[in-house]
Tab-separated table of N, CA and C in Angstrom:
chain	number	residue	atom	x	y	z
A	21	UNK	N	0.838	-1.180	0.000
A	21	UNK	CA	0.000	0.000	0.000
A	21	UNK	C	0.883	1.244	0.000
A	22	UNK	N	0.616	2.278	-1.019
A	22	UNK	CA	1.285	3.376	-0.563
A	22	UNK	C	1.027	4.125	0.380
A	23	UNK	N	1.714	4.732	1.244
A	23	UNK	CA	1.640	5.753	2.406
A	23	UNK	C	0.932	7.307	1.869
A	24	UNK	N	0.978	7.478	2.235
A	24	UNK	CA	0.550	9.399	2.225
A	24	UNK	C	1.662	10.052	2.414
A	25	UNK	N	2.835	9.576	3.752
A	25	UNK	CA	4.171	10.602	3.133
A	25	UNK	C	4.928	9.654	1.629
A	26	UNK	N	4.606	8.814	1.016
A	26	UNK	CA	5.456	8.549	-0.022
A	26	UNK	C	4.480	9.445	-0.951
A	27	UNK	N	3.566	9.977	-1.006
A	27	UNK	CA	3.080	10.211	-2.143
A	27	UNK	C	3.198	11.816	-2.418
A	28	UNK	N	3.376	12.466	-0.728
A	28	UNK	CA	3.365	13.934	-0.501
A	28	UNK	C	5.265	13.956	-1.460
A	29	UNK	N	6.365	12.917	-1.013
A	29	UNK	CA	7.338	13.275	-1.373
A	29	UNK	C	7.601	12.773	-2.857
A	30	UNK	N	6.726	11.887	-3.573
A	30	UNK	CA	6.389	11.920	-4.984
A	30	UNK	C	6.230	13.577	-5.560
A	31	UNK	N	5.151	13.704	-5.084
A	31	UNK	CA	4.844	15.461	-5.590
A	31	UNK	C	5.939	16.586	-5.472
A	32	UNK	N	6.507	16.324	-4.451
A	32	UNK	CA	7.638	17.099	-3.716
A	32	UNK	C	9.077	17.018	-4.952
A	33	UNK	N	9.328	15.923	-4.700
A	33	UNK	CA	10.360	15.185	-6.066
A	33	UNK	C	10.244	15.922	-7.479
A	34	UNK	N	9.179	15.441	-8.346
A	34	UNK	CA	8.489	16.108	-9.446
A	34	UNK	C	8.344	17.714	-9.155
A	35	UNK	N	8.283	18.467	-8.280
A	35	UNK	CA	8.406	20.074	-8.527
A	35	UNK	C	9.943	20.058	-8.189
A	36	UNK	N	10.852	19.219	-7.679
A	36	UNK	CA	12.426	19.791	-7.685
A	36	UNK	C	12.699	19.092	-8.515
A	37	UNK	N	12.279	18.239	-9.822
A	37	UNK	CA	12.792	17.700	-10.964
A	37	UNK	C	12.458	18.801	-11.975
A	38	UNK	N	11.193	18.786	-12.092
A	38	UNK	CA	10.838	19.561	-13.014
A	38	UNK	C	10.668	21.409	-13.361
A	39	UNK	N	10.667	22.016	-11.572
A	39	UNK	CA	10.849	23.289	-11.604
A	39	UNK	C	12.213	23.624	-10.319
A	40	UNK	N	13.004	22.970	-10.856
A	40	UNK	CA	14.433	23.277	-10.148
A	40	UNK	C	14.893	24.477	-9.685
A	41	UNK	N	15.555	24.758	-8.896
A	41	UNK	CA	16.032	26.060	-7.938
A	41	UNK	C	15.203	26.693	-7.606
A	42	UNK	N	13.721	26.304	-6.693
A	42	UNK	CA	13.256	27.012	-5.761
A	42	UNK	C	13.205	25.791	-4.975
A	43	UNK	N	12.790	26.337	-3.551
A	43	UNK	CA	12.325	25.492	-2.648
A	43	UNK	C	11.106	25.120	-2.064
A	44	UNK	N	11.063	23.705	-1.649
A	44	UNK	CA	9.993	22.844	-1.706
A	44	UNK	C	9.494	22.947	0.568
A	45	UNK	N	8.548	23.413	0.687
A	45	UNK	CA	7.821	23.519	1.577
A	45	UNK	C	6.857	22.029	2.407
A	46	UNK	N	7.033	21.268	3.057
A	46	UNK	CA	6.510	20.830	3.527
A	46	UNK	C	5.600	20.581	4.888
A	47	UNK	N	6.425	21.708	5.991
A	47	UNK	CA	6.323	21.624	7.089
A	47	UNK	C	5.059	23.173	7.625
A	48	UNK	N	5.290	23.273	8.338
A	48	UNK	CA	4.347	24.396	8.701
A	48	UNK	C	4.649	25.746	8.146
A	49	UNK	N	3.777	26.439	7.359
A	49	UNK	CA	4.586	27.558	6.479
A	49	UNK	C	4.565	28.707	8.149
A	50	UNK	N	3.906	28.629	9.301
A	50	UNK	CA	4.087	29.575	10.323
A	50	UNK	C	5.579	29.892	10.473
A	51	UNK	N	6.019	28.589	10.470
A	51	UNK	CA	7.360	28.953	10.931
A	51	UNK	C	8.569	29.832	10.460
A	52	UNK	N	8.071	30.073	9.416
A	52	UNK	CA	8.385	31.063	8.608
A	52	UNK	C	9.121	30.401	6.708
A	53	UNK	N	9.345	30.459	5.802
A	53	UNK	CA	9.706	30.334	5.002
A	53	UNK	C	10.634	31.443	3.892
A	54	UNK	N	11.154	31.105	2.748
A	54	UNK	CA	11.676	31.922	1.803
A	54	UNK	C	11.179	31.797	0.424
A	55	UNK	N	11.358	33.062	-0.214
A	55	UNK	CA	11.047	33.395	-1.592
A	55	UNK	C	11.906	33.192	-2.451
A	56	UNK	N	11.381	32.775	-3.761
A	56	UNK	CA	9.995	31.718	-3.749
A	56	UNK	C	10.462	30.659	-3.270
A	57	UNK	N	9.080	29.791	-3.121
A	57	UNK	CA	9.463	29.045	-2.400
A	57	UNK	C	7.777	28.266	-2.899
A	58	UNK	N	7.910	27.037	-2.812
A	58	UNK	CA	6.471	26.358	-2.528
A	58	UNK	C	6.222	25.393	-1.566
A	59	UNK	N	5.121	25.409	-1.338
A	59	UNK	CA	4.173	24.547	-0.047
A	59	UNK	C	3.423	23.849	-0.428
A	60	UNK	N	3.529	22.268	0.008
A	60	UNK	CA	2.763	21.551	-0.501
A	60	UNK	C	2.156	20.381	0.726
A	61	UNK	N	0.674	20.080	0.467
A	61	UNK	CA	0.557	19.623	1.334
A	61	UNK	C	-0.881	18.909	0.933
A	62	UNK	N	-1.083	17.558	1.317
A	62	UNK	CA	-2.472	16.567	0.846
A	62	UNK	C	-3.801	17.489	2.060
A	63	UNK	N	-4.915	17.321	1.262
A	63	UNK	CA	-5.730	17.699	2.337
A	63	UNK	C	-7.025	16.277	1.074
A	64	UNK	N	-8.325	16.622	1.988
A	64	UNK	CA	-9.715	16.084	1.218
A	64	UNK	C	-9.021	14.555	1.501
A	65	UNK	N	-8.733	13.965	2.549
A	65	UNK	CA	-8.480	12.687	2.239
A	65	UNK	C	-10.106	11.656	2.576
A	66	UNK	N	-9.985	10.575	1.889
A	66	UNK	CA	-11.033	9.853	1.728
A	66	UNK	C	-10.744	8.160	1.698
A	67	UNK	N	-11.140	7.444	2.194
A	67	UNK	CA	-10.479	6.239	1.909
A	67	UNK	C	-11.604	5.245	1.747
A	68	UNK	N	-11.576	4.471	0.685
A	68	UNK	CA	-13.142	3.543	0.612
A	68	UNK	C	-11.968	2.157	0.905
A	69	UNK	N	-13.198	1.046	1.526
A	69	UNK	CA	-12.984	-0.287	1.266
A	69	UNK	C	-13.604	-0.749	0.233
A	70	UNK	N	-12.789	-1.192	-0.405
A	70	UNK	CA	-14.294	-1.277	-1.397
A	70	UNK	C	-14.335	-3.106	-1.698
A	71	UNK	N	-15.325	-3.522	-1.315
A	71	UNK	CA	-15.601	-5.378	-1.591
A	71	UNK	C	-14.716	-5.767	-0.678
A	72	UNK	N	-13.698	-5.131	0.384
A	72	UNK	CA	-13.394	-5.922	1.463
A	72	UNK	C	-12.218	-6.437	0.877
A	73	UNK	N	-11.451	-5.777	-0.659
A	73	UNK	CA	-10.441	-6.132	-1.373
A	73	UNK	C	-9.353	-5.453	-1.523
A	74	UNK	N	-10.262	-4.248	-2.023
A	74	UNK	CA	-9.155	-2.997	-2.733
A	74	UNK	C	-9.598	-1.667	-1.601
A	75	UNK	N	-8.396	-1.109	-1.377
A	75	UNK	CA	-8.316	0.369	-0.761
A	75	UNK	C	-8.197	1.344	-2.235
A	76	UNK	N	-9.453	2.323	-2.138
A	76	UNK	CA	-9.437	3.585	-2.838
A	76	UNK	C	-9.366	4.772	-2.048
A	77	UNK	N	-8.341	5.303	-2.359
A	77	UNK	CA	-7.790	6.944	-1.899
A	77	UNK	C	-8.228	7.498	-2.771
A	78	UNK	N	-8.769	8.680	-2.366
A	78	UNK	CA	-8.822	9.896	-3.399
A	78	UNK	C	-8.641	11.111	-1.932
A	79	UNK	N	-7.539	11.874	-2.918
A	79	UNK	CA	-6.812	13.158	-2.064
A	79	UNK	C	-6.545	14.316	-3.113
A	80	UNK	N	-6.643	14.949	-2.574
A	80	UNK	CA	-6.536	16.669	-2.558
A	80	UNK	C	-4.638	16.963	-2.312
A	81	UNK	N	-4.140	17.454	-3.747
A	81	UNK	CA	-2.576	17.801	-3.423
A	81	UNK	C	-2.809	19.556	-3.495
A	82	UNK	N	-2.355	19.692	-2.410
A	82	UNK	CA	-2.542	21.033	-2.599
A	82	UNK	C	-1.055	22.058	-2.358
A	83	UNK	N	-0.816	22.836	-3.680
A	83	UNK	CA	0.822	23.510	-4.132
A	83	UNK	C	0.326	24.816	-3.661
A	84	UNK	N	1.523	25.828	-2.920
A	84	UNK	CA	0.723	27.483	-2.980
A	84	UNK	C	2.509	27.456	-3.212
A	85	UNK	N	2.224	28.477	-4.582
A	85	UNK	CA	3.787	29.114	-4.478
A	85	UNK	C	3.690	30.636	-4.416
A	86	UNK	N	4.716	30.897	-3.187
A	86	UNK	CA	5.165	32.501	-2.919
A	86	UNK	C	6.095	32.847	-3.701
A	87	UNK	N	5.835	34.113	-4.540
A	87	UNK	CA	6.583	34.297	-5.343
A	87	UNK	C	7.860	34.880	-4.780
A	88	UNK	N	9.037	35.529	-5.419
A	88	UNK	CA	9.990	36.283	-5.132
A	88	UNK	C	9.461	37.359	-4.384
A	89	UNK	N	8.812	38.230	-4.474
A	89	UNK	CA	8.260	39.300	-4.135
A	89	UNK	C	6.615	39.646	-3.916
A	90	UNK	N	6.216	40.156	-2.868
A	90	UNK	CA	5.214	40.447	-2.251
A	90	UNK	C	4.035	40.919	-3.476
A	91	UNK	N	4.684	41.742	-3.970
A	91	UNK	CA	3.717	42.636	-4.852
A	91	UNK	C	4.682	43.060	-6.163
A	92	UNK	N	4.068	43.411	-7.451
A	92	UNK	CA	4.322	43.593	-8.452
A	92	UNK	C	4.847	42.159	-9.022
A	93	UNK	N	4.202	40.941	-8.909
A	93	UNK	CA	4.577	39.765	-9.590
A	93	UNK	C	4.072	39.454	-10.221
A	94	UNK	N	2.890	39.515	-11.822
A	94	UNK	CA	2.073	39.197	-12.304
A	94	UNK	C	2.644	38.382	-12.896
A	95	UNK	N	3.962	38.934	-14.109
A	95	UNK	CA	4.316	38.201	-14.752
A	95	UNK	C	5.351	36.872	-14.236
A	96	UNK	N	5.788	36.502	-12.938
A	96	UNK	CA	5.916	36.121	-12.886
A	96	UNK	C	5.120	35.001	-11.785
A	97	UNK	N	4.083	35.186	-11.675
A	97	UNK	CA	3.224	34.540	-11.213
A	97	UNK	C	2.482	33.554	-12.688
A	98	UNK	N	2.458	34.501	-13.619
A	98	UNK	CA	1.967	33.905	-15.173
A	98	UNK	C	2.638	32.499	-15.315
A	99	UNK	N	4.124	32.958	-15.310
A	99	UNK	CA	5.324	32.237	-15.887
A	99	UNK	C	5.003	30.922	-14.878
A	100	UNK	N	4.948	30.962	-13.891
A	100	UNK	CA	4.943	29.967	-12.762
A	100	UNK	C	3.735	29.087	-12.888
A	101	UNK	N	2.143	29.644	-13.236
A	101	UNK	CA	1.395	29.053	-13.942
A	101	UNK	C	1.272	28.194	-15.414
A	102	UNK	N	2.231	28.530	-16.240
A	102	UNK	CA	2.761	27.726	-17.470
A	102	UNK	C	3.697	26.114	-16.906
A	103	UNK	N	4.391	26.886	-15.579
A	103	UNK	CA	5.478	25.474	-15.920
A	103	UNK	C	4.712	24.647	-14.562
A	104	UNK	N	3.729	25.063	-14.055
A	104	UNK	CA	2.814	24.478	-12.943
A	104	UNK	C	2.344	23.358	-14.020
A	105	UNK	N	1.617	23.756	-14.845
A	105	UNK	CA	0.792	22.868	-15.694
A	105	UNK	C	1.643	22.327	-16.587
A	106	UNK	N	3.128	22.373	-17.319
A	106	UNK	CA	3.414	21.416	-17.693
A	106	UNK	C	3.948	20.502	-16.819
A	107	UNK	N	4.276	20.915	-15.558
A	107	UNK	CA	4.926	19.591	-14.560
A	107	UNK	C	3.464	18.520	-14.453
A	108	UNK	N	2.248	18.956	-13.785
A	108	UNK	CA	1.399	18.277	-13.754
A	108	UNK	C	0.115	18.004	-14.372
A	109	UNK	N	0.127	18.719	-15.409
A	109	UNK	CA	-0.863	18.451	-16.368
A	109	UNK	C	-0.548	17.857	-18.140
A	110	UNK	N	0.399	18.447	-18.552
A	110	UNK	CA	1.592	18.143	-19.530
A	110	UNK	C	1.639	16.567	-19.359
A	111	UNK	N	2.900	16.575	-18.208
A	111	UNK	CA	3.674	15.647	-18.203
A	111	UNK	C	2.552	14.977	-16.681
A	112	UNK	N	1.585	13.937	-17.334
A	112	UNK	CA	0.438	13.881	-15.826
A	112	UNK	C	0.727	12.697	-15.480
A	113	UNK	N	1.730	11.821	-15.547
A	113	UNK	CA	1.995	11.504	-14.766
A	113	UNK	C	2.732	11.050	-13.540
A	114	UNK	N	1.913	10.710	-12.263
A	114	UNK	CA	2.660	10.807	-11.018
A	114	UNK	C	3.381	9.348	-10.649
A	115	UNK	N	4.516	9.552	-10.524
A	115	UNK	CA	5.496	7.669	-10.057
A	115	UNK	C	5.063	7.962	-8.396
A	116	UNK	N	4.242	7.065	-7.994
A	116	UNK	CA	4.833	6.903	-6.348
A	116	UNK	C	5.544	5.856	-5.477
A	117	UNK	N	5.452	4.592	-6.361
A	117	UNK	CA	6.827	3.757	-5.936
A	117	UNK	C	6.677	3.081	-7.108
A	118	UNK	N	7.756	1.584	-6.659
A	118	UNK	CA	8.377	1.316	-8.068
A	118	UNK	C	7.457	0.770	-8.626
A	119	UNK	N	6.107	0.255	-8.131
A	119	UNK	CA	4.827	-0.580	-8.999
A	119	UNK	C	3.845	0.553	-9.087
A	120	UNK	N	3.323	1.763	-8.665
A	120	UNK	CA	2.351	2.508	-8.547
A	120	UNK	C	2.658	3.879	-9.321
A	121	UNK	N	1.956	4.368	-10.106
A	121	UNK	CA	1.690	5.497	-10.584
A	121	UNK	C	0.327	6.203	-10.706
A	122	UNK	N	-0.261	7.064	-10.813
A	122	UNK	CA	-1.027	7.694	-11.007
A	122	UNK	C	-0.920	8.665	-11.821
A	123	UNK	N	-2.731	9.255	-12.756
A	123	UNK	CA	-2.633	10.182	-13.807
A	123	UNK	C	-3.411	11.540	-13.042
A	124	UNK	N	-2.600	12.550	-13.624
A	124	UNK	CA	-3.415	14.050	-12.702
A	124	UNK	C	-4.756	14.179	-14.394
A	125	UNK	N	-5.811	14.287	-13.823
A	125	UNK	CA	-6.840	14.836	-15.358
A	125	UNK	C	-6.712	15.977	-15.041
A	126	UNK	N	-7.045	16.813	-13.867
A	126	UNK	CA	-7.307	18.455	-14.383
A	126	UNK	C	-6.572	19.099	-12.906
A	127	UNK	N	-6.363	20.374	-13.239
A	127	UNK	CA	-5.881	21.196	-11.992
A	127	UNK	C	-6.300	22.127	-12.028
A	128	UNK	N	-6.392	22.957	-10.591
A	128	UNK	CA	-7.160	23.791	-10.833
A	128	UNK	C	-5.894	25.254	-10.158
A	129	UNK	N	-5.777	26.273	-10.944
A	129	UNK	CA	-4.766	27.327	-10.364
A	129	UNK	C	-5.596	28.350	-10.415
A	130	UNK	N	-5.958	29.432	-8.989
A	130	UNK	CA	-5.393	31.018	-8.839
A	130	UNK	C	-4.963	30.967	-7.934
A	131	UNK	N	-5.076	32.898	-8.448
A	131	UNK	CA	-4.434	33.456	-7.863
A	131	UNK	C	-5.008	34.077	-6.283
A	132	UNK	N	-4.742	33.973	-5.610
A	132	UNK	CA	-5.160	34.928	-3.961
A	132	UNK	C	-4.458	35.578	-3.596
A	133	UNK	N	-4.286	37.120	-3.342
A	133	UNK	CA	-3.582	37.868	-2.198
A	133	UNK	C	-1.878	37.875	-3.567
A	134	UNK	N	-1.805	37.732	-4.150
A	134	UNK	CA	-0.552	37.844	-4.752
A	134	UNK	C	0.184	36.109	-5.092
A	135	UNK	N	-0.334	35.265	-4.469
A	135	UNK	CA	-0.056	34.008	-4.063
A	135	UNK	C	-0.499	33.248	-5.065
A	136	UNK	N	-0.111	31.854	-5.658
A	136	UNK	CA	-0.488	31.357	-6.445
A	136	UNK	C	-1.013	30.088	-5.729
A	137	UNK	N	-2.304	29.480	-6.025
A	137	UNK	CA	-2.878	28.664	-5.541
A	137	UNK	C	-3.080	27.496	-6.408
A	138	UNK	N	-2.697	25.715	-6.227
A	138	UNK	CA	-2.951	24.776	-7.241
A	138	UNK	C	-3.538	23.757	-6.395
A	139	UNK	N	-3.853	23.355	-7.239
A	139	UNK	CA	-4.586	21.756	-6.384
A	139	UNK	C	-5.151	20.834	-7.438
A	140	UNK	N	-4.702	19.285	-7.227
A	140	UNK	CA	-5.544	18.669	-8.277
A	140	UNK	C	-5.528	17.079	-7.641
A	141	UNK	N	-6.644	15.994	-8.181
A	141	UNK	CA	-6.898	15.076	-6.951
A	141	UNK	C	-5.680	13.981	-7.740
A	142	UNK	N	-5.788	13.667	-6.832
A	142	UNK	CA	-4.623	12.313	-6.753
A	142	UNK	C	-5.921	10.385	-6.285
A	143	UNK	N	-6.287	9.867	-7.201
A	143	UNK	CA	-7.124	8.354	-7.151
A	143	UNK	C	-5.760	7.564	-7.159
A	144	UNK	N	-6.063	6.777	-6.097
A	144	UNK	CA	-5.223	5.514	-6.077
A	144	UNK	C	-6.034	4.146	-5.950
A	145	UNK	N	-6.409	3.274	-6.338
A	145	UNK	CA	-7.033	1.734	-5.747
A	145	UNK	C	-6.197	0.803	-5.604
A	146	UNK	N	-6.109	0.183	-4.722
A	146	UNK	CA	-4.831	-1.327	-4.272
A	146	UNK	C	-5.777	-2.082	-4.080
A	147	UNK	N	-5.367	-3.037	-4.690
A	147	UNK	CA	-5.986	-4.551	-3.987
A	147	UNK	C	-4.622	-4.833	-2.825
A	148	UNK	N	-5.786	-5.793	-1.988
A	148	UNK	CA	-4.914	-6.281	-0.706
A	148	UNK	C	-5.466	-7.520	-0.324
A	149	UNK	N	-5.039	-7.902	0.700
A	149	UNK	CA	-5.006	-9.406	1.242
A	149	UNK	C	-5.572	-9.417	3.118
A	150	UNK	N	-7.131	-9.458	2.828
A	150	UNK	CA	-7.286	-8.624	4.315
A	150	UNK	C	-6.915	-10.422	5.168
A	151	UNK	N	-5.839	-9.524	6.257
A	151	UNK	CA	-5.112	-10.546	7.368
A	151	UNK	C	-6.439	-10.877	8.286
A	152	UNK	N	-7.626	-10.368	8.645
A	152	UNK	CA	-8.308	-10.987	9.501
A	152	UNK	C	-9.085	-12.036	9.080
A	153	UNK	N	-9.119	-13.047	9.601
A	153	UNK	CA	-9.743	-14.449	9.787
A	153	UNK	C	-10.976	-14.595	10.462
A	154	UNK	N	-12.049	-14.913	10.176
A	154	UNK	CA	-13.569	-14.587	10.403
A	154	UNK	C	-13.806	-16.084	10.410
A	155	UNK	N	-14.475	-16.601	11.050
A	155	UNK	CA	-14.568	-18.353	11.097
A	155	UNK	C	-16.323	-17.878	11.110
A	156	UNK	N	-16.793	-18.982	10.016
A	156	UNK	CA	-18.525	-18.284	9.259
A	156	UNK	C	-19.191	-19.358	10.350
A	157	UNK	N	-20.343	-18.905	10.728
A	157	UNK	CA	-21.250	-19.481	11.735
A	157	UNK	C	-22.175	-21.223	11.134
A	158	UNK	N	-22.072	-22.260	11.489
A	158	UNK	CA	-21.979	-23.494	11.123
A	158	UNK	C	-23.652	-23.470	10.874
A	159	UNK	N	-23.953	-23.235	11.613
A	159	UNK	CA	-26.019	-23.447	12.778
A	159	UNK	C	-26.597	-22.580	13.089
A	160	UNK	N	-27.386	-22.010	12.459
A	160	UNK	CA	-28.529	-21.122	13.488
A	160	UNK	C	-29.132	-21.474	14.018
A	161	UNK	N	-30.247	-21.589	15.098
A	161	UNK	CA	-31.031	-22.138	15.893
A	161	UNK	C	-32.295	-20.922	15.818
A	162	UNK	N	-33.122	-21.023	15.185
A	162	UNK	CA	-33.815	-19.745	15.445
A	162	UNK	C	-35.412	-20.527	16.010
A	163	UNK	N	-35.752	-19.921	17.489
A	163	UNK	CA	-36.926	-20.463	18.386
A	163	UNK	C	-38.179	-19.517	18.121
């Protein structure tokens, strides 16, 4: 089964492969951070059993990149929106270990407060091998 931190550092990986020399945000942006810089972090998590076989995830990746500068960044807030969508919409798909991948279909980007805002869902289904042992009832007796 994949984890949730292998999949946060899948995403993480793919923006320092594909949009190299800024930095990648994972931890609490309170604590303070640098420009630019991006933050990334799963939210909307959901998990089905489904037939008592397969685990389905569906999650929410959610990117905010701070630009260099507070104010006067349009164009490069633009620019950052072009290579947003070829990392994950372009090129859609996600490796999260050596048997599992996943495809991004759509993303969704603005802008807030100067800030660039992305998010797009991440479906995973595994089949598995459920370990509990249930011994089925032989007799009913019904009086």
């Amino acid at each position: 089964m994949v984890k949730f931190e292998k999949i946060l550092s899948s995403i993480i990986l793919k923006l320092k492969t594909k949009i190299p020399g800024i930095d990648v945000q994972s931890q609490d942006i309170k604590e303070g951070f640098s420009r630019p810089s991006f933050f990334v972090e799963l939210d909307n998590i959901k998990i089905d059993d489904f037939m008592k076989n397969v685990q389905e995830k569906n999650i929410t990746a959610r990117i905010i990149y701070f630009p260099s500068s507070k104010e006067k960044n349009q164009l490069e807030l633009l620019q950052m929106m072009d290579s947003l969508n070829d990392c994950f919409l372009v090129d859609n798909v996600l490796k999260l270990d050596e048997d599992t991948t996943t495809q991004i279909e759509t993303i969704n980007i603005e802008e807030v407060d100067n800030v660039l805002h992305l998010d797009f869902d991440i479906y995973i289904a595994e089949m598995y091998i459920r370990d509990i042992i249930t011994e089925m009832m032989e007799e009913l007796n019904l009086e």
